[in-house]
XYZ file of C-alpha atoms in Angstrom:
100
model
C 111.734 126.674 111.276
C 113.239 123.039 112.112
C 114.865 120.653 110.105
C 113.597 117.656 111.975
C 111.257 115.892 109.668
C 109.649 114.719 112.805
C 110.185 110.793 112.256
C 109.853 108.759 115.357
C 112.483 106.251 116.626
C 110.900 103.242 114.912
C 110.059 104.780 111.516
C 114.682 105.785 111.806
C 115.076 102.243 112.371
C 113.092 101.105 109.705
C 114.590 103.302 107.303
C 118.211 102.211 108.581
C 117.193 98.530 108.232
C 116.132 99.372 104.634
C 119.536 100.805 103.633
C 121.414 97.907 105.410
C 118.888 95.315 103.347
C 119.740 97.267 100.147
C 123.448 97.478 100.685
C 123.737 93.388 101.461
C 121.954 92.706 98.484
C 124.084 94.864 96.329
C 126.746 93.458 97.030
C 125.687 89.943 96.530
C 124.016 90.748 92.960
C 127.295 92.552 92.002
C 129.446 89.611 93.076
C 127.259 87.317 91.373
C 127.584 89.585 88.351
C 131.179 90.107 88.552
C 131.235 85.872 88.551
C 129.187 85.627 85.572
C 126.477 84.394 87.337
C 124.302 87.324 86.092
C 124.570 89.192 82.807
C 123.922 92.571 83.852
C 123.522 94.587 87.585
C 124.027 98.197 88.361
C 124.915 98.616 91.929
C 123.403 101.180 94.018
C 126.838 101.886 96.402
C 126.706 105.117 98.520
C 122.955 105.948 97.063
C 120.951 103.755 99.738
C 120.068 106.780 102.030
C 118.881 108.856 99.089
C 116.609 105.874 97.714
C 115.250 105.408 100.784
C 114.676 108.526 102.068
C 112.782 109.656 98.945
C 110.568 106.673 99.247
C 109.949 107.191 102.700
C 108.706 110.907 101.899
C 105.821 109.682 99.658
C 102.730 108.119 100.572
C 102.501 104.581 99.479
C 99.896 105.478 96.781
C 102.037 107.666 94.907
C 103.401 106.194 91.982
C 106.934 105.688 91.365
C 108.892 104.173 88.883
C 112.245 102.840 90.033
C 114.943 101.991 87.845
C 118.507 101.018 88.056
C 120.663 102.068 91.251
C 117.286 102.279 92.715
C 116.870 98.734 94.467
C 116.328 100.602 97.525
C 112.529 101.928 96.435
C 111.643 98.722 95.604
C 112.251 97.224 98.956
C 110.969 100.154 100.918
C 107.756 99.464 98.957
C 107.531 95.845 99.491
C 109.782 94.163 97.089
C 111.507 91.328 98.775
C 115.415 90.564 98.069
C 114.512 87.506 96.731
C 112.119 88.916 94.455
C 114.921 91.048 93.146
C 117.287 87.843 92.943
C 114.297 86.523 90.463
C 114.751 89.404 88.591
C 117.995 89.640 88.387
C 118.737 86.212 87.752
C 116.009 85.836 85.500
C 114.062 82.898 87.043
C 110.782 81.685 86.302
C 109.829 83.102 89.538
C 110.577 86.836 88.281
C 107.138 89.082 87.196
C 108.759 89.400 83.980
C 109.021 85.901 83.187
C 112.946 85.965 83.191
C 112.970 88.711 80.863
C 115.171 91.700 81.805
């Protein structure tokens, strides 16, 4: 049996970019929380591959319930960094209307 999951080069690049995007967004939001600009944020440091890998293994129609420390799953599913920022900063553009 092979340990190769069968991803093509494009899949691997997409996954890597999602992990980097998660890490960059995480750094920005963590610094914002430490500066008192947002009240609450849980980091994803070191968990990017777990999030992106598990999200990639699922079909898009599969239901997921991401929670704290799983921002990569949101991003993989199409949630944009800007939408994450709106949610964390509690703006009126957040889907939850500013409620965390």
